[in-house]
CSV table of N, CA and C and ligand atoms in Angstrom, one decimal:
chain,number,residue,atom,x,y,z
A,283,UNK,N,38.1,-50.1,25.4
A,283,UNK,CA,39.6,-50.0,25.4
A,283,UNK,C,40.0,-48.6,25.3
A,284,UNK,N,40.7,-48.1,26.2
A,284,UNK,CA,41.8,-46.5,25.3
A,284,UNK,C,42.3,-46.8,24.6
A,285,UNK,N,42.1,-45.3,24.2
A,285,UNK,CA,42.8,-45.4,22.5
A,285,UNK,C,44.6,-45.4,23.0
A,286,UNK,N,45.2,-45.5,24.4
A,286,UNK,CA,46.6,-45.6,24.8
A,286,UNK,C,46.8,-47.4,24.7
A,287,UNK,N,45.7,-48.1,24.7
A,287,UNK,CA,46.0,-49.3,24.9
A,287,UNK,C,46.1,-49.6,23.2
A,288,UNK,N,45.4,-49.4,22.4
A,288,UNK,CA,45.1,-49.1,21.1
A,288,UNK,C,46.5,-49.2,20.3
A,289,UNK,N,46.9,-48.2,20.5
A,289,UNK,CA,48.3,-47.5,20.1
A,289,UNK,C,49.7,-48.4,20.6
A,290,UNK,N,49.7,-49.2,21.6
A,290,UNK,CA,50.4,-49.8,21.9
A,290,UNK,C,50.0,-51.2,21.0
A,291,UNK,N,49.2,-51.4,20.7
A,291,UNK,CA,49.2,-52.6,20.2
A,291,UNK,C,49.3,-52.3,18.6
A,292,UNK,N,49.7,-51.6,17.7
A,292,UNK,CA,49.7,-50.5,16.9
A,292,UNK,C,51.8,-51.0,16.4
A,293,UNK,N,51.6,-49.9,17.9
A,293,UNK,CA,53.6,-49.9,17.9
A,293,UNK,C,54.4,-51.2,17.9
A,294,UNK,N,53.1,-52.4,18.6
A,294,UNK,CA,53.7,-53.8,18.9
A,294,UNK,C,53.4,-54.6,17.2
A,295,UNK,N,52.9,-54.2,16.6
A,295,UNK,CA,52.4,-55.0,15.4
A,295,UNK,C,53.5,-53.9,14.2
A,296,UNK,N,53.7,-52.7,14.6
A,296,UNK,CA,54.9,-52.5,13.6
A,296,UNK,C,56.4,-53.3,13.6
A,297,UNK,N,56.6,-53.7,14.7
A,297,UNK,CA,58.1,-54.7,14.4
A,297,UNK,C,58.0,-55.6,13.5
A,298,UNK,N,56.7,-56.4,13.1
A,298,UNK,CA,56.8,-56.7,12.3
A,298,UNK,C,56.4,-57.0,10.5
A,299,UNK,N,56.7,-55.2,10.4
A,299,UNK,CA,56.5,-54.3,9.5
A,299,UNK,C,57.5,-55.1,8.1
A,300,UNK,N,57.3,-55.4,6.8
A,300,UNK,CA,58.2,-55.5,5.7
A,300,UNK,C,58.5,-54.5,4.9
A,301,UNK,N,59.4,-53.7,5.3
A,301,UNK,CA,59.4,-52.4,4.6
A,301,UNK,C,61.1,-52.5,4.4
A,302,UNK,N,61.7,-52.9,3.3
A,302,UNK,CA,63.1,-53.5,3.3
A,302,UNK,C,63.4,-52.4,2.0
A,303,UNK,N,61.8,-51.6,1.4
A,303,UNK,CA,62.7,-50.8,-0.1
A,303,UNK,C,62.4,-48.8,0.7
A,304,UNK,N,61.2,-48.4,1.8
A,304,UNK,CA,61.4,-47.3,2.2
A,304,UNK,C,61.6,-47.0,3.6
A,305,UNK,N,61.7,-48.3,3.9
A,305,UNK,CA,62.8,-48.5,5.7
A,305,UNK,C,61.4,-47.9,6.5
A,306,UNK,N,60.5,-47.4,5.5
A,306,UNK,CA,59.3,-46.5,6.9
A,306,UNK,C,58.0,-47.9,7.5
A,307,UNK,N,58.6,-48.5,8.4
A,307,UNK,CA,57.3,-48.9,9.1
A,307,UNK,C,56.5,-48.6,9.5
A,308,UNK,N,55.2,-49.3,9.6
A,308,UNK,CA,54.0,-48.5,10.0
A,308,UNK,C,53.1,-50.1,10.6
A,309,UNK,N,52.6,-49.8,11.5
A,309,UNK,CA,51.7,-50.6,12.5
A,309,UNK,C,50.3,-50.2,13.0
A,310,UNK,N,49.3,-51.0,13.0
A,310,UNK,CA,48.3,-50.4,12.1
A,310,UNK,C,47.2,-51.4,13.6
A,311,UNK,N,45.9,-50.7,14.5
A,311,UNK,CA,45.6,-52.1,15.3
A,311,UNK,C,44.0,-51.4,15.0
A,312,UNK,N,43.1,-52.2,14.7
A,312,UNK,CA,41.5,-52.1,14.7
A,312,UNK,C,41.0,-52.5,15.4
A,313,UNK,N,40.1,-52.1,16.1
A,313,UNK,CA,39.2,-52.1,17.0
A,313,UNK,C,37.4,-52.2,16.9
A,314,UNK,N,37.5,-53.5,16.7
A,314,UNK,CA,36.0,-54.1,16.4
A,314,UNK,C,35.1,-53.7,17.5
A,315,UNK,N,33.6,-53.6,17.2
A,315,UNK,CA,32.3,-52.8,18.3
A,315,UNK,C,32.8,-53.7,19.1
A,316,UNK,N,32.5,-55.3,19.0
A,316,UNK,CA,33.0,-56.1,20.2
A,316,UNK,C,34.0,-56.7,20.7
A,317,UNK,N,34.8,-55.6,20.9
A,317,UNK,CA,36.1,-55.3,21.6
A,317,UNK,C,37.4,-56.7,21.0
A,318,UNK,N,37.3,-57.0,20.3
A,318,UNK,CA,38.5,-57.7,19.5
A,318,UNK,C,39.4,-56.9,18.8
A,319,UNK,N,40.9,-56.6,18.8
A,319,UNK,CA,41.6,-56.1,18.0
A,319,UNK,C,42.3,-56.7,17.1
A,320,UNK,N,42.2,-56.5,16.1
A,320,UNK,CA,43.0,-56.9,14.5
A,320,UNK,C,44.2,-56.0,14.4
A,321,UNK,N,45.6,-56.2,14.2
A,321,UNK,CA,46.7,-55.8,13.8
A,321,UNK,C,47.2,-55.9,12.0
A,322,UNK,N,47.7,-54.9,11.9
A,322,UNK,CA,48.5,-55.0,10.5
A,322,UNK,C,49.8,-54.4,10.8
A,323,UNK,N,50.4,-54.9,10.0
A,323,UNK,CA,51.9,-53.7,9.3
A,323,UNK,C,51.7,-53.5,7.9
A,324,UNK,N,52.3,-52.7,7.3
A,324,UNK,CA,53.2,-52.6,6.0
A,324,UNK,C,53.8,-53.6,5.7
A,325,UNK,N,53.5,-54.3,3.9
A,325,UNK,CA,54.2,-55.5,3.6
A,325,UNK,C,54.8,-55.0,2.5
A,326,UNK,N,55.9,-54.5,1.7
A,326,UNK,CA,56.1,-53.6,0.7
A,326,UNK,C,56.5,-54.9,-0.4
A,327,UNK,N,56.8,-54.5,-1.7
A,327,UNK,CA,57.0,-55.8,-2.3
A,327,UNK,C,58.3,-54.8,-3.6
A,328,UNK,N,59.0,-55.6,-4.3
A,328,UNK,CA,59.8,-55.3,-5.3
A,328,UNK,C,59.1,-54.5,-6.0
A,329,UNK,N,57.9,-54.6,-6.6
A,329,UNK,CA,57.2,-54.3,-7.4
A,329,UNK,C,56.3,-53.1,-6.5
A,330,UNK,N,56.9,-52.1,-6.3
A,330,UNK,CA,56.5,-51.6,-5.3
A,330,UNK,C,55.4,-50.3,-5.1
A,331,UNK,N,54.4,-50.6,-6.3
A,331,UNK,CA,53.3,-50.4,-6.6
A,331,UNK,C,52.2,-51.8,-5.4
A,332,UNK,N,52.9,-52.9,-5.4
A,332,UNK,CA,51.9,-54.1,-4.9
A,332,UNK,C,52.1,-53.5,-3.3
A,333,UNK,N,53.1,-53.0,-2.9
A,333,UNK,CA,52.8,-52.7,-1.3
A,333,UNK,C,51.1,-52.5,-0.6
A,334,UNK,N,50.8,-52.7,0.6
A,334,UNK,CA,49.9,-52.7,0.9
A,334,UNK,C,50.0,-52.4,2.2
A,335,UNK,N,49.3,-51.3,2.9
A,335,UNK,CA,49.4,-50.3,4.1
A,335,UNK,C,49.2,-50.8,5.4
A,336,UNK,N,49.6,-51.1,6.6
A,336,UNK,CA,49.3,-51.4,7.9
A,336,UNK,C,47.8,-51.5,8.1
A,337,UNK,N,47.5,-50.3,7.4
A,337,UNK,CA,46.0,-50.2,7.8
A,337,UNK,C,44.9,-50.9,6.9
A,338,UNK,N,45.2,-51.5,5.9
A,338,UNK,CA,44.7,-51.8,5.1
A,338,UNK,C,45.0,-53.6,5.4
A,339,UNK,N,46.1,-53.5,6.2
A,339,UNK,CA,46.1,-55.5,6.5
A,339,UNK,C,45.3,-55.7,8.1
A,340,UNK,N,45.2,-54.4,8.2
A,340,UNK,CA,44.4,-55.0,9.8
A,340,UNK,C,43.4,-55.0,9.6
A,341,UNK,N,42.6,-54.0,8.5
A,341,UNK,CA,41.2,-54.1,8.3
A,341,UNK,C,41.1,-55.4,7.5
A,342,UNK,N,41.7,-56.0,6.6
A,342,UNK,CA,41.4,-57.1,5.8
A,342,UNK,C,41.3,-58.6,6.6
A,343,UNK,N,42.4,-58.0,7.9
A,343,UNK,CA,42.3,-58.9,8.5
A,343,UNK,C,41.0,-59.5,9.2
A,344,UNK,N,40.5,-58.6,9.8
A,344,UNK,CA,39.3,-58.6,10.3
A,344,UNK,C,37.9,-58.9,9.4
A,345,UNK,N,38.1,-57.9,8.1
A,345,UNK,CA,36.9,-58.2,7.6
A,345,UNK,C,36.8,-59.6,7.5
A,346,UNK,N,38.1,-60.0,6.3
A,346,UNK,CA,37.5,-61.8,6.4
A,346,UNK,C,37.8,-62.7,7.3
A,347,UNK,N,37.7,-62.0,8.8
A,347,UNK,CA,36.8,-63.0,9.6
A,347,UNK,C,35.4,-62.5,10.5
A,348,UNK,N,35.0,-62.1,9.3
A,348,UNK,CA,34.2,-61.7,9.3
A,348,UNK,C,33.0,-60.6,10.5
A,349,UNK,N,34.3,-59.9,10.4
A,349,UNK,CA,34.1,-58.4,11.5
A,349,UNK,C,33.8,-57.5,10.3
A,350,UNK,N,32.7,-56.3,11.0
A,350,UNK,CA,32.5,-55.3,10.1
A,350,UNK,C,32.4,-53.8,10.6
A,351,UNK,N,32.5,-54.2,11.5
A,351,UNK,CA,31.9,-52.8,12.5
A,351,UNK,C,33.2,-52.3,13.8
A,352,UNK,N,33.5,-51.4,13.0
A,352,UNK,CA,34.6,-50.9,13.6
A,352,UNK,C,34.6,-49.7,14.7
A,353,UNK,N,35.1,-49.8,15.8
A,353,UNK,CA,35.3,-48.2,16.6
A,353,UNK,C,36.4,-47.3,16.3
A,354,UNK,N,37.6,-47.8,16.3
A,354,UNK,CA,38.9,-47.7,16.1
A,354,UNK,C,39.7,-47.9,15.6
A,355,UNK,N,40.5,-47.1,15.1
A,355,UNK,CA,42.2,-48.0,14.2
A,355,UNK,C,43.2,-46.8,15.0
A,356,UNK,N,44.1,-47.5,15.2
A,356,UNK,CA,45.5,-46.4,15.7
A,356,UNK,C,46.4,-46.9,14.9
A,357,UNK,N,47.4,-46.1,14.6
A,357,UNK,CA,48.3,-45.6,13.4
A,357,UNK,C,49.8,-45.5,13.7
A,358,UNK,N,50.5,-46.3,13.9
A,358,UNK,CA,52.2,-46.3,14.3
A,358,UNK,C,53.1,-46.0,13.9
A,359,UNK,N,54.2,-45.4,13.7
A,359,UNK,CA,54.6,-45.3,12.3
A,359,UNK,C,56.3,-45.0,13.3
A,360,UNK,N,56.2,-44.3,14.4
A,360,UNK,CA,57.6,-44.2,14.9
A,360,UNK,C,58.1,-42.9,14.9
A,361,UNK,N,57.1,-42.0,14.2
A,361,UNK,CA,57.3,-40.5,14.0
A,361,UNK,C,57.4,-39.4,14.6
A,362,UNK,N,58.0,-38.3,14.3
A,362,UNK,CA,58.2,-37.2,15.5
A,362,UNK,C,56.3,-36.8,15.0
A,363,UNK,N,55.9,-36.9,13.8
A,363,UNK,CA,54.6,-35.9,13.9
A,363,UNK,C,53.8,-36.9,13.7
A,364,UNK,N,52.2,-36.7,14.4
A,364,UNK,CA,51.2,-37.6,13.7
A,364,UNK,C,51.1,-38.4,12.9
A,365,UNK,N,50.9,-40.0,12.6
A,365,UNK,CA,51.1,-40.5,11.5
A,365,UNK,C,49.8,-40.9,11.1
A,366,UNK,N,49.6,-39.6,9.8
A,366,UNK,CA,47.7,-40.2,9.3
A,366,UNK,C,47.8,-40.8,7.9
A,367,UNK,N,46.8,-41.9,8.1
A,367,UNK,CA,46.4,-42.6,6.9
A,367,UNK,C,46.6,-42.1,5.7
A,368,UNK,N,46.9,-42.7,4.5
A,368,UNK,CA,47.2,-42.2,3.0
A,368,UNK,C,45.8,-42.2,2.6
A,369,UNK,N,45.4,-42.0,1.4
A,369,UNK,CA,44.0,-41.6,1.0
A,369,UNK,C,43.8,-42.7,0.2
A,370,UNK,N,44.3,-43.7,0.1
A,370,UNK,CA,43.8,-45.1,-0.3
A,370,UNK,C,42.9,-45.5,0.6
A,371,UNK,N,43.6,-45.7,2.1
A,371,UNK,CA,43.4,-46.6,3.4
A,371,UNK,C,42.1,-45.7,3.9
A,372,UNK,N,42.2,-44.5,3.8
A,372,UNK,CA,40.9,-43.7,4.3
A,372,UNK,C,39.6,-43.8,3.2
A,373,UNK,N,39.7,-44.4,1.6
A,373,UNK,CA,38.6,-44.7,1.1
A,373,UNK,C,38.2,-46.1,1.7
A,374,UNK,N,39.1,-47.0,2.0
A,374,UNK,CA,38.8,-48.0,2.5
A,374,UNK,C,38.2,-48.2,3.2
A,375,UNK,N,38.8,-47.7,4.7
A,375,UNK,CA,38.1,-47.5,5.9
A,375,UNK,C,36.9,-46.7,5.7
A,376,UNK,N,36.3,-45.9,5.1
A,376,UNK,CA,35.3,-45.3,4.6
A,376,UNK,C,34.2,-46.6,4.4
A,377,UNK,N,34.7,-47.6,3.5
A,377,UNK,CA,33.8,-48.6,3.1
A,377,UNK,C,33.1,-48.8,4.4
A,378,UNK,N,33.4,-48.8,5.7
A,378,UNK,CA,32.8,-49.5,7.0
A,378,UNK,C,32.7,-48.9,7.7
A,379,UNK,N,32.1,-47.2,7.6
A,379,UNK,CA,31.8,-46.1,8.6
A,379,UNK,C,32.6,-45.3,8.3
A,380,UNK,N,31.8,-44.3,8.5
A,380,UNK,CA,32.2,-42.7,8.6
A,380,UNK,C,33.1,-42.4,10.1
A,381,UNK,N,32.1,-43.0,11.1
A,381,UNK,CA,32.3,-42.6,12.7
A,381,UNK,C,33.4,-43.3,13.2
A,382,UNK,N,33.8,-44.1,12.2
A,382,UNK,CA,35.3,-44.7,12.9
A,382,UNK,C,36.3,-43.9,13.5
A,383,UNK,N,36.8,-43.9,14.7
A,383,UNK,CA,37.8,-42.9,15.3
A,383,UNK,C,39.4,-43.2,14.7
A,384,UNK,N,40.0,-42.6,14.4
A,384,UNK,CA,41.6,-42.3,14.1
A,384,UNK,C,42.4,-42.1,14.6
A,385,UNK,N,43.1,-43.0,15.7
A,385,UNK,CA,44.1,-42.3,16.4
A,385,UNK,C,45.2,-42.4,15.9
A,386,UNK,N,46.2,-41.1,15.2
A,386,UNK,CA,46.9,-41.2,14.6
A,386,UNK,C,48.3,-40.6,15.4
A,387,UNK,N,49.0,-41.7,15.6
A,387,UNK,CA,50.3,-41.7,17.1
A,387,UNK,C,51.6,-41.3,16.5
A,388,UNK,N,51.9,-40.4,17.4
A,388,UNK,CA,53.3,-40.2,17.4
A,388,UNK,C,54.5,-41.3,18.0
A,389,UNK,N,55.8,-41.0,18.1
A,389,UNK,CA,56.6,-41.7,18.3
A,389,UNK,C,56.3,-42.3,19.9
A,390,UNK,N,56.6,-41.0,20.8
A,390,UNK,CA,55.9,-40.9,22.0
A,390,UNK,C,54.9,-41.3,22.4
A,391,UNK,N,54.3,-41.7,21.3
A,391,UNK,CA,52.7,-42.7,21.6
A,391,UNK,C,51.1,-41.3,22.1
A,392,UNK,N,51.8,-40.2,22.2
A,392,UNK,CA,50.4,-39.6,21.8
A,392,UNK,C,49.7,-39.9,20.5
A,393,UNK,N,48.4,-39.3,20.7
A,393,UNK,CA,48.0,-39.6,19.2
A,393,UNK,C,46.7,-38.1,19.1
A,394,UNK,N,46.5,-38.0,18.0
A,394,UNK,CA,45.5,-36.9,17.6
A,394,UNK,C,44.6,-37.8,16.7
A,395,UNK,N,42.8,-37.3,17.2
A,395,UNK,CA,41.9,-38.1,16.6
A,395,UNK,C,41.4,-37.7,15.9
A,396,UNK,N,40.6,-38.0,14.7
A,396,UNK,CA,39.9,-37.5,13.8
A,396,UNK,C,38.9,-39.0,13.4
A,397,UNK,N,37.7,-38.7,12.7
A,397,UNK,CA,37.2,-39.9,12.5
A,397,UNK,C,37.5,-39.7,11.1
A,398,UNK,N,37.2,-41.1,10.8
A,398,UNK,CA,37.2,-41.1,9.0
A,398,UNK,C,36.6,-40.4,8.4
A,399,UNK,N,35.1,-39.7,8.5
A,399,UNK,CA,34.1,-38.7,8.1
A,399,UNK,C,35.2,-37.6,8.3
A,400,UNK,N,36.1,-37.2,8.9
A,400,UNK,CA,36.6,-36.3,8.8
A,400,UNK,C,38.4,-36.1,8.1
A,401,UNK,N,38.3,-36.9,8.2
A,401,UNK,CA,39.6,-37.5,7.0
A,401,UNK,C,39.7,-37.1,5.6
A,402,UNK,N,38.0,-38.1,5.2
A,402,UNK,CA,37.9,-38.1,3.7
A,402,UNK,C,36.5,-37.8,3.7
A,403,UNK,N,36.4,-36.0,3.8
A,403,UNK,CA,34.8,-36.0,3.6
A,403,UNK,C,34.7,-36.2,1.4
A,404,UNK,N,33.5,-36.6,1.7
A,404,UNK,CA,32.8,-36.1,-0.1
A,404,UNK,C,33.4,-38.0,-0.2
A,405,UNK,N,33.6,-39.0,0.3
A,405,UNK,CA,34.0,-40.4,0.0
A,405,UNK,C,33.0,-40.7,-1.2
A,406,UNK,N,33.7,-41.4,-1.8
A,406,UNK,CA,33.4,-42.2,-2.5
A,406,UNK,C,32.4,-43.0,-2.3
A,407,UNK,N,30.7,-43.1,-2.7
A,407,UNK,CA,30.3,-44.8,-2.8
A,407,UNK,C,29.3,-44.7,-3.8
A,408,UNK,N,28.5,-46.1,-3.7
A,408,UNK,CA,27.7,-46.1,-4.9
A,408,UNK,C,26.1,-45.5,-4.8
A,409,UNK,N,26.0,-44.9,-3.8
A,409,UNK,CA,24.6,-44.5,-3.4
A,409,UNK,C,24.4,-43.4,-4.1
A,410,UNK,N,25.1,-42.5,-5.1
A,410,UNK,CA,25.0,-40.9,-5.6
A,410,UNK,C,23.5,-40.5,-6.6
B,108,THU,N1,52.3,-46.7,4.7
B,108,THU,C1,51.4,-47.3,5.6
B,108,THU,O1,51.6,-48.5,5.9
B,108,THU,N2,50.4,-46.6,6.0
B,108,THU,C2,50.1,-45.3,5.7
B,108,THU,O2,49.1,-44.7,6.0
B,108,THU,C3,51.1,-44.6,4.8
B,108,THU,C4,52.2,-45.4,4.2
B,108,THU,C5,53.5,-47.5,4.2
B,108,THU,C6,53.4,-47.8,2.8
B,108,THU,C7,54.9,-48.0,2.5
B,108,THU,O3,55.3,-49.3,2.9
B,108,THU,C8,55.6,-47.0,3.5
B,108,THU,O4,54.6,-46.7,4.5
B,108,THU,C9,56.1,-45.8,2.8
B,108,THU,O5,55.1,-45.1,2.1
């Protein structure tokens, strides 16, 4: 798949984003080795420490159905500049590869790539 088809399905899973306390949507689409995509948005909550990130519902989505092996995630957000992962979502995505690509989209739907090894080098895990 391009990472343009990627991104669109990203922008189409932000509408329905629950972000009612920082109005910032974000739409989030994963891209499993065998070409299935998983979508998230942002679900914010009152208690708004419990929010939980586009990227972090698309991967959850997928893992428990039990996908693990990811190529891709594109990043939506609606923005004039690049919109890249928070450093929660990039330890996460870390949990399931380094080599995962990033496409992280502007409003205009370009996007700039980075993989998660390059996001969050020095990650976190238990192998030290
Ligand atoms: N947000 C995401 O969904 N993904 C990110 O990578 C950064 C931030 C959400 C969380 C919150 O609902 C809103 O954007 C503002 O921080």
């Amino acid at each position: 798949m391009k990472p343009e088809e990627l991104v669109q399905h990203a922008l189409k899973a932000r509408e329905k984003a629950y972000a009612p306390y920082s109005h910032f949507k974000v739409g989030a689409a994963i891209l499993t080795d065998d070409g299935e995509v998983f979508t998230g948005c942002n679900v914010e909550n009152a208690s708004y420490g419990l929010t939980v990130c586009a990227e972090r519902v698309a991967l959850f989505k997928a893992v428990s159905l039990d996908k693990r092996n990811f190529s891709a995630i594109a990043i939506f957000a609606g923005t004039d500049d690049y919109c890249s992962p928070c450093g929660a979502c990039r330890q996460v995505l870390a949990e399931f590869g380094g080599s995962t690509k990033v496409y992280m989209a502007n409003r205009k739907g370009e996007y700039r790539e980075m993989t998660v090894a390059q996001l969050l080098p020095a990650a976190f895990n238990l192998e030290m």
